[in-house]
Amino acid sequence: MWKPAQRIKFHPATGRVPTREEAARSRLFSRLRAGPLHLQQRTWVPAMVPWRSNEEGEATVDVLQWYERFARGRPGALVIEATGIRDVPSGPLLRISHDRYVDGLSALVDTIRRASDGHTQVFIQIIDFLNIRRRPEAEKYFQRFLRVTPRHRALLGAADWSEDAVRAHLAGLPPAAQQAILDAREWEALQFGARERVTDTDLPHIRELPQTLPGLFSTAAARARAAGFDGVELHYAHAYTMASFLSATNTRDDGYGGERANRVRLPLEVYAAVRQAVGRDFVVGCRYLAEECIDGGNQVDDAAWFGVEFARAGMDFISTSRGGKFDDAKQPGIGSSAYPYTGRSGYECMPQYLSDEFGPFGRNIAPTATIRRAIHAAGFTTPVVCTGGVHNFDMAEAMLVREECDIVGTARQSLADPDWALKTSLGLGREVRLCEYTNYCEGLDQKHKQVTCQLWDRSELEEPAVRLASDGKRRLVAPPWSAATADLPAVAPSATQA
Ligand SMILES: Cc1cc2nc3c(=O)[nH]c(=O)nc-3n(C[C@H](O)[C@H](O)[C@H](O)COP(=O)(O)O)c2cc1C
Ligand code: SF4
């Protein structure tokens, strides 16, 4: 992963540990009710793909156990990982793309409800993504993938050569000469693997995305409702289709690109179709980027404008992330795919402990606060979730007290210690296992290996009930916390309207 040149080391700290009474009076452990969003506390576990599903995209035993462990920590909300809405093979990505998935997902919801004793609202993040190929061997690219065009022939002076001769000649050229003949997309396909973009409107399936996506998202959302989820999170963030529609780099000329109002059109149409399918009493929100963190990408003023439109349309929450784009991803090895968290924008999405002067903690707070202010200035109170480097009570509470957000997301801190908020609420904050922001977990994610945390994946491996990763060396879920069942309050102690 890309790292800032400064490489300053940052160490997370537990901070001030509140007593149980102080925690009970805090904003973090206060309720939030806004439409169908009913959180018993303002802690939120954002979507994290742990690669626990199978090639069929099913909610396997490992998927159930993974989320059961988070649910034992009783967060206000738990968002299930990015889940595919197209019924096509997607590797071990969880899917909600057909009615046959409903029973398995229903078992997942039941598992979470039982484990959290009904304290946690359960949402599922639904995603669409475009096709991306692995980086090819150069030989194979020229032999099989490159479409030979009159432009190549003209540049080579090869008007009457056979196609095989053009391919063989190109394959034998040094890279600089190849680059001079190939256009930018062909060169990218050779160097990185071909990647579709929403602007490829010469391809019928890309041109027709505005016609196909509302239906795909809304039927997936209806399945989520049938499975018993409390709501869906529309994935409008990072490197995926909907984020690409919102992006300042979207130049489609069919009314779905260019100006902000056009770029937000499909995200709003998808939302409207989803709302129509699930009704008003089911939570529908989205996750999108407070900043794209790429050259020519959306800035916070774009995101604030979109946030107001999402609020105006009636979304029940807005959750922010940042970066995570293909545009600045590192070149993958031959046979691997580009990964959108390897460049500077990837660092902004999941910053690690080697950082610049600002450090890895709270990089998304100021832009998220700007978005929230814009939403309020427009007369809406849609709850805003802010995530990124949050790892202790003080930090989370300050974000809420300063009204920078309404709900605090903790991804890696929840992975490091799924009980961190529960321990804190009980006055046992000293027992929290702090995330070290090394990104060991993110490295596993990048290789599509079962994600675990280095702070716990080697402990008590010999216990008979412990399920191990396919490498046989790591446990798949965090060890249980022995005090987890002791003296838990039945409901969160105070009630506050959002
Ligand atoms: C292993 C892993 C998988 C992730 N998968 C997703 C995902 O499916 N959807 C998503 O919106 N973000 C995903 N993220 C990003 C997190 O939700 C979060 O935005 C990011 O880790 C920064 O928050 P943190 O500092 O609290 O970890 C993932 C992060 C990690 C570490
Ligand atoms: S492996 Fe664990 S400690 Fe390291 S960044 Fe991931 S969650 Fe944090």
XYZ file of C-alpha atoms and ligand atoms in Angstrom:
537
model
C 0.000 0.000 0.000
C 1.052 3.579 -0.717
C 2.298 5.417 2.381
C 2.947 9.127 2.955
C 6.616 10.042 2.476
C 6.898 11.380 6.024
C 6.411 7.918 7.583
C 5.714 9.335 11.035
C 4.732 6.580 13.471
C 1.419 6.970 15.298
C 0.317 4.907 18.273
C -3.345 4.630 19.214
C -4.175 5.309 22.865
C -6.987 4.168 25.116
C -7.595 7.766 26.191
C -9.726 8.631 29.173
C -11.761 5.652 30.300
C -15.267 6.621 31.436
C -16.941 4.991 34.422
C -20.074 3.032 33.699
C -22.145 6.000 34.921
C -20.249 8.455 32.715
C -20.705 6.145 29.765
C -24.449 5.966 30.489
C -24.669 9.774 30.327
C -22.589 10.047 27.139
C -23.763 10.860 23.635
C -22.054 7.725 22.313
C -24.210 5.466 24.424
C -27.416 7.441 23.889
C -30.194 6.241 21.638
C -30.980 7.586 18.221
C -34.434 7.411 16.637
C -34.925 8.823 13.179
C -37.690 7.277 11.096
C -37.102 3.513 10.993
C -33.539 3.941 12.269
C -33.666 2.921 15.955
C -30.206 2.671 17.418
C -29.747 1.803 21.063
C -26.343 3.458 20.938
C -24.475 5.458 18.338
C -21.837 2.851 17.599
C -21.797 1.409 14.095
C -19.754 -1.398 12.570
C -19.304 -0.444 8.907
C -19.202 -2.986 6.094
C -16.047 -5.120 5.953
C -15.588 -7.984 3.500
C -13.986 -10.866 5.464
C -13.953 -13.436 2.609
C -15.985 -15.995 4.532
C -18.489 -16.850 1.800
C -17.988 -19.510 -0.903
C -17.954 -19.571 -4.707
C -21.773 -19.648 -4.670
C -21.867 -16.458 -2.570
C -23.751 -18.110 0.300
C -24.037 -17.193 3.961
C -21.825 -20.048 5.165
C -21.274 -21.153 8.754
C -18.121 -19.019 8.721
C -20.155 -15.983 7.653
C -22.635 -16.602 10.478
C -19.899 -17.033 13.075
C -18.046 -13.937 11.890
C -21.063 -11.681 12.396
C -22.207 -13.456 15.531
C -18.914 -12.425 17.123
C -19.455 -8.725 16.243
C -23.051 -8.916 17.463
C -21.942 -10.114 20.908
C -20.413 -6.664 21.324
C -23.899 -5.167 20.834
C -23.083 -2.251 18.508
C -25.922 0.115 17.660
C -25.752 -1.102 14.063
C -23.900 -3.808 12.203
C -23.592 -3.490 8.427
C -23.021 -6.746 6.568
C -20.229 -6.582 4.007
C -20.575 -5.474 0.365
C -22.963 -8.061 -1.113
C -23.403 -8.618 -4.841
C -26.735 -7.875 -6.535
C -25.987 -9.599 -9.858
C -26.544 -13.320 -10.197
C -23.157 -14.019 -11.737
C -20.122 -15.859 -10.327
C -18.247 -13.313 -8.200
C -15.653 -15.427 -6.370
C -16.309 -15.773 -2.652
C -18.300 -12.531 -2.453
C -21.531 -12.748 -0.497
C -24.563 -12.439 -2.779
C -28.185 -11.325 -2.567
C -28.773 -11.677 -6.283
C -31.536 -14.310 -6.307
C -34.364 -15.459 -4.055
C -32.377 -18.624 -3.264
C -30.164 -16.480 -0.979
C -33.014 -15.315 1.248
C -33.078 -18.303 3.625
C -29.335 -18.184 4.266
C -29.395 -14.441 4.876
C -32.395 -14.872 7.127
C -30.357 -17.308 9.254
C -27.639 -14.649 9.394
C -30.075 -12.019 10.656
C -31.450 -14.444 13.279
C -27.923 -15.251 14.443
C -27.116 -11.566 14.910
C -30.378 -10.825 16.714
C -29.805 -13.705 19.115
C -26.174 -12.826 19.767
C -26.903 -9.133 20.379
C -30.050 -9.947 22.344
C -31.935 -7.690 19.946
C -29.755 -4.663 20.719
C -28.286 -4.275 17.240
C -29.965 -3.122 14.049
C -28.768 -5.175 11.097
C -28.193 -3.687 7.661
C -26.673 -5.134 4.519
C -24.523 -3.202 2.070
C -25.538 -3.893 -1.536
C -23.052 -3.376 -4.318
C -22.684 -3.314 -8.074
C -19.271 -3.324 -9.738
C -18.022 -3.407 -13.298
C -15.803 -5.959 -14.933
C -12.075 -5.897 -14.281
C -9.568 -8.355 -15.728
C -6.329 -9.616 -14.297
C -3.111 -8.113 -15.678
C -2.237 -10.344 -18.646
C 1.107 -11.652 -19.790
C 2.219 -9.329 -22.616
C 2.445 -12.213 -25.077
C -1.105 -13.320 -24.334
C -2.403 -9.760 -24.493
C -1.101 -9.210 -28.011
C -2.118 -12.674 -29.201
C -5.621 -12.815 -27.722
C -6.964 -9.653 -26.136
C -5.897 -6.709 -28.288
C -8.411 -5.785 -30.976
C -6.284 -4.845 -34.000
C -7.587 -1.560 -35.454
C -6.866 0.593 -38.508
C -5.157 3.004 -36.105
C -2.527 0.373 -35.196
C -2.008 -0.448 -38.856
C -1.603 3.234 -39.769
C 0.923 3.856 -37.003
C 2.877 0.747 -37.959
C 2.611 1.369 -41.714
C 1.090 -2.121 -41.866
C -2.036 -1.600 -43.929
C -1.695 -4.896 -45.805
C -0.149 -7.084 -43.066
C -2.098 -10.061 -41.799
C -3.595 -9.660 -38.320
C -1.210 -12.319 -37.001
C 1.748 -10.364 -38.362
C 0.549 -7.154 -36.631
C 0.131 -9.016 -33.327
C 3.530 -10.703 -33.571
C 5.236 -7.439 -34.468
C 3.650 -5.537 -31.575
C 4.559 -8.317 -29.124
C 8.196 -8.069 -30.180
C 8.508 -4.289 -29.709
C 10.143 -2.786 -26.604
C 7.589 -1.358 -24.095
C 8.143 2.298 -25.082
C 7.414 1.484 -28.725
C 4.351 -0.555 -27.753
C 3.075 2.386 -25.716
C 3.483 4.686 -28.731
C 1.235 2.433 -30.837
C -1.419 1.508 -28.267
C -4.015 4.027 -27.143
C -4.297 4.904 -23.430
C -6.937 2.268 -22.641
C -5.063 -0.460 -24.518
C -1.871 0.424 -22.689
C -3.743 0.335 -19.385
C -5.207 -3.073 -20.303
C -1.685 -4.370 -20.914
C -0.142 -2.829 -17.808
C -2.981 -3.239 -15.304
C -5.647 -5.496 -16.846
C -8.667 -4.160 -18.758
C -11.158 -2.306 -16.578
C -14.635 -1.169 -17.608
C -15.752 2.350 -16.773
C -19.215 3.899 -16.576
C -18.133 6.145 -19.434
C -17.740 3.189 -21.843
C -21.128 3.956 -23.357
C -20.166 2.270 -26.629
C -20.737 -1.016 -24.723
C -24.490 -1.732 -24.572
C -24.455 -3.109 -21.005
C -22.669 0.030 -19.775
C -24.872 2.405 -21.760
C -27.927 0.698 -20.255
C -26.813 0.853 -16.610
C -29.381 3.589 -15.849
C -32.093 1.204 -17.069
C -30.791 -1.975 -15.364
C -29.453 -0.830 -11.996
C -32.640 0.483 -10.359
C -34.229 -2.943 -10.846
C -31.181 -4.860 -9.643
C -30.794 -2.758 -6.490
C -34.503 -2.726 -5.683
C -35.029 -6.479 -6.028
C -31.944 -7.043 -3.874
C -33.349 -4.641 -1.265
C -36.699 -6.438 -1.330
C -34.828 -9.696 -0.626
C -33.040 -8.010 2.269
C -36.403 -7.073 3.706
C -37.731 -10.602 3.163
C -34.654 -11.985 4.970
C -35.472 -9.853 8.027
C -32.811 -7.143 7.800
C -33.670 -3.767 9.302
C -32.381 -1.984 6.237
C -29.955 -1.677 3.357
C -26.934 0.467 2.729
C -26.556 1.356 -0.946
C -22.857 1.148 -1.805
C -22.144 4.463 -3.511
C -18.503 4.586 -2.332
C -14.976 3.640 -3.399
C -14.232 2.124 -6.819
C -17.625 0.705 -7.701
C -20.346 1.506 -10.219
C -22.472 3.975 -8.272
C -19.457 5.903 -6.961
C -18.267 6.157 -10.541
C -21.569 7.781 -11.542
C -21.153 10.344 -8.745
C -17.504 10.943 -9.616
C -16.294 14.219 -11.081
C -14.544 11.997 -13.642
C -17.935 10.842 -15.016
C -18.278 12.510 -18.416
C -21.222 10.491 -19.780
C -23.196 12.612 -22.223
C -26.586 10.892 -21.831
C -27.831 12.994 -18.911
C -26.084 10.782 -16.321
C -22.679 12.477 -16.345
C -21.097 15.904 -16.407
C -22.728 18.330 -13.987
C -23.423 17.303 -10.392
C -27.169 17.191 -11.028
C -26.603 14.635 -13.781
C -24.065 12.619 -11.790
C -26.450 12.218 -8.876
C -29.369 11.297 -11.121
C -28.825 7.515 -11.213
C -27.999 7.273 -7.468
C -31.316 9.052 -6.793
C -33.206 6.860 -9.270
C -31.752 3.740 -7.671
C -32.761 5.056 -4.249
C -36.307 5.821 -5.476
C -36.684 2.307 -6.906
C -35.386 0.771 -3.676
C -37.729 2.881 -1.550
C -40.645 1.917 -3.767
C -39.755 -1.765 -3.300
C -39.258 -1.764 0.490
C -41.602 0.934 1.788
C -41.062 3.769 4.236
C -40.644 1.649 7.373
C -37.430 -0.038 6.219
C -34.088 1.724 6.647
C -32.481 2.835 3.385
C -29.276 4.847 3.395
C -26.086 5.041 1.422
C -22.354 5.057 1.872
C -20.455 7.490 -0.316
C -17.213 9.428 -0.434
C -16.681 12.648 1.458
C -13.689 13.126 -0.845
C -12.498 10.963 -3.735
C -8.847 11.835 -3.024
C -7.783 11.498 -6.683
C -6.705 14.093 -9.226
C -9.802 15.655 -10.757
C -12.088 13.802 -8.314
C -14.948 15.015 -6.126
C -14.072 17.447 -3.364
C -15.987 17.942 -0.165
C -18.207 20.644 -1.693
C -19.413 18.090 -4.262
C -20.066 15.590 -1.477
C -21.931 18.200 0.591
C -24.134 18.948 -2.415
C -24.841 15.232 -2.935
C -25.524 14.785 0.778
C -28.264 17.418 0.643
C -29.821 15.677 -2.355
C -29.738 12.306 -0.587
C -31.347 13.866 2.479
C -33.971 15.646 0.374
C -34.812 12.345 -1.343
C -35.558 10.821 2.075
C -32.607 8.570 2.865
C -32.593 7.405 6.487
C -28.845 7.786 7.003
C -25.756 8.890 5.185
C -22.454 7.180 5.882
C -19.157 8.579 4.656
C -15.892 7.031 3.598
C -13.035 8.458 1.545
C -10.827 7.441 -1.382
C -10.425 3.788 -2.354
C -10.285 4.327 -6.120
C -8.824 2.415 -9.057
C -7.566 5.639 -10.628
C -4.343 5.687 -8.586
C -4.041 1.976 -7.755
C -0.629 0.344 -8.006
C 0.223 -1.877 -10.941
C -0.702 -5.472 -10.040
C 1.578 -8.430 -10.698
C 0.925 -10.480 -13.832
C -2.111 -12.677 -13.198
C -3.484 -10.406 -10.442
C -6.146 -7.695 -10.539
C -5.651 -4.063 -9.605
C -6.804 -3.360 -6.055
C -8.335 0.046 -5.352
C -6.720 0.464 -1.932
C -3.064 0.504 -2.999
C -2.618 4.146 -4.037
C -2.910 7.443 -2.164
C -6.704 7.278 -2.324
C -6.499 3.782 -0.843
C -4.419 5.134 2.005
C -7.070 7.764 2.668
C -9.674 5.009 2.892
C -7.760 2.828 5.355
C -4.862 4.917 6.661
C -2.249 3.032 8.642
C 0.063 3.938 11.509
C 2.905 5.226 9.279
C 1.470 8.541 8.242
C 1.924 12.234 7.562
C 1.661 15.051 10.148
C -2.114 14.637 10.352
C -1.866 10.978 11.227
C -4.248 8.097 10.534
C -6.913 9.026 13.065
C -9.970 11.024 12.040
C -8.993 12.073 8.516
C -12.652 11.979 7.499
C -14.042 14.017 10.388
C -13.716 17.550 8.984
C -15.200 16.714 5.536
C -18.009 14.730 7.135
C -18.786 17.661 9.440
C -18.977 19.897 6.350
C -21.472 17.511 4.751
C -23.562 17.360 7.918
C -23.611 21.168 8.212
C -24.807 21.455 4.613
C -27.594 18.941 5.273
C -28.721 20.843 8.363
C -28.461 24.206 6.599
C -30.842 22.813 3.963
C -33.346 22.003 6.719
C -32.779 18.218 7.082
C -31.623 16.169 10.062
C -30.640 12.942 8.295
C -28.218 11.118 10.622
C -24.632 11.068 9.386
C -22.188 8.236 10.152
C -18.480 9.112 10.231
C -15.793 6.407 10.027
C -12.011 6.421 9.850
C -9.384 5.769 12.514
C -11.735 6.042 15.483
C -10.536 3.795 18.302
C -11.482 5.178 21.693
C -14.329 6.682 23.674
C -12.891 10.197 23.903
C -12.513 10.541 20.186
C -15.950 9.144 19.401
C -17.664 11.211 22.077
C -15.947 14.419 20.957
C -17.134 13.867 17.367
C -20.713 13.628 18.630
C -20.497 16.484 21.119
C -19.021 18.767 18.456
C -21.874 17.661 16.149
C -19.470 16.504 13.461
C -21.622 13.410 13.001
C -24.551 11.612 14.647
C -23.156 8.082 14.674
C -19.569 6.822 14.918
C -18.312 4.021 12.679
C -15.391 1.850 13.759
C -14.261 -0.790 11.286
C -10.763 -1.969 12.199
C -11.195 -1.148 15.908
C -14.261 -3.426 15.907
C -12.268 -6.098 14.101
C -9.465 -5.824 16.668
C -11.947 -5.948 19.543
C -15.613 -6.570 18.719
C -16.416 -5.811 22.388
C -14.667 -2.449 22.558
C -17.865 -0.411 22.925
C -19.472 -2.929 25.257
C -16.423 -2.934 27.527
C -16.391 0.873 27.471
C -20.093 1.108 28.281
C -19.508 -1.114 31.325
C -16.672 1.079 32.626
C -14.124 -1.551 31.542
C -12.442 0.486 28.826
C -9.000 -0.547 30.113
C -9.705 -4.044 28.797
C -10.134 -2.852 25.214
C -7.712 -4.390 22.694
C -6.662 -1.370 20.630
C -6.244 -1.627 16.885
C -2.645 -0.821 15.919
C -3.527 0.254 12.361
C -0.859 -1.976 10.813
C -3.254 -3.042 8.036
C -2.380 -6.723 8.349
C -6.138 -7.332 7.895
C -6.274 -5.147 4.809
C -3.327 -7.070 3.313
C -5.332 -10.289 3.690
C -8.355 -8.620 2.122
C -6.215 -7.560 -0.829
C -5.258 -11.198 -1.470
C -8.882 -12.294 -0.981
C -7.699 -14.372 1.994
C -9.889 -14.880 5.053
C -9.523 -11.632 7.006
C -8.375 -11.899 10.623
C -6.631 -9.573 13.100
C -3.027 -10.071 14.089
C -3.877 -9.197 17.700
C -5.945 -12.348 18.188
C -5.637 -14.772 15.283
C -2.916 -16.905 16.908
C -4.455 -17.166 20.375
C -5.877 -20.385 21.827
C -5.652 -22.182 18.502
C -5.814 -25.562 20.209
C -9.281 -24.986 21.747
C -11.546 -27.665 20.200
C -14.341 -25.275 19.166
C -11.993 -22.909 17.329
C -12.429 -22.918 13.543
C -9.221 -22.257 11.656
C -8.548 -20.395 8.413
C -7.781 -22.485 5.338
C -4.033 -22.011 5.992
C -4.572 -23.856 9.301
C -2.609 -21.196 11.192
C -5.196 -18.620 12.229
C -8.441 -18.642 14.150
C -11.358 -17.174 12.205
C -13.078 -15.150 14.929
C -11.879 -13.172 17.910
C -11.635 -15.112 21.166
C -14.666 -14.739 23.440
C -14.545 -12.110 26.143
C -15.346 -13.803 29.422
C -17.117 -10.837 31.002
C -19.279 -10.437 27.926
C -22.365 -11.931 29.474
C -21.921 -10.395 32.901
C -24.496 -7.931 34.140
C -25.440 -6.314 30.843
C -28.045 -3.565 30.864
C -31.243 -4.680 29.110
C -31.433 -1.526 26.998
C -29.236 1.505 26.523
C -29.627 3.887 29.442
C -30.776 7.147 27.897
C -32.925 8.264 25.009
C -32.102 11.107 22.631
C -33.780 12.122 19.401
C -31.514 12.699 16.399
C -10.902 -5.946 5.650
C -11.702 -4.748 5.268
C -12.782 -4.897 4.392
C -13.561 -3.780 4.036
N -14.672 -3.955 3.258
C -15.503 -2.905 3.026
C -16.763 -3.073 2.376
O -17.184 -4.189 2.047
N -17.529 -1.974 2.145
C -17.136 -0.721 2.544
O -17.879 0.247 2.321
N -15.960 -0.534 3.195
C -15.159 -1.583 3.462
N -14.007 -1.398 4.188
C -13.674 -0.042 4.686
C -14.179 0.144 6.124
O -15.579 0.036 6.205
C -13.742 1.507 6.705
O -14.311 2.536 5.943
C -12.226 1.692 6.714
O -11.605 0.524 7.231
C -11.826 2.896 7.573
O -12.377 2.796 8.856
P -11.523 2.314 10.142
O -10.363 3.262 10.273
O -12.493 2.406 11.289
O -11.063 0.932 9.872
C -13.226 -2.500 4.553
C -12.138 -2.369 5.429
C -11.396 -3.472 5.797
C -10.251 -3.296 6.763
S -4.923 -6.489 11.829
Fe -5.963 -5.894 13.677
S -4.602 -4.414 14.642
Fe -3.953 -4.587 12.499
S -5.088 -2.957 11.454
Fe -6.299 -4.817 11.251
S -7.738 -4.724 12.972
Fe -6.092 -3.278 13.425
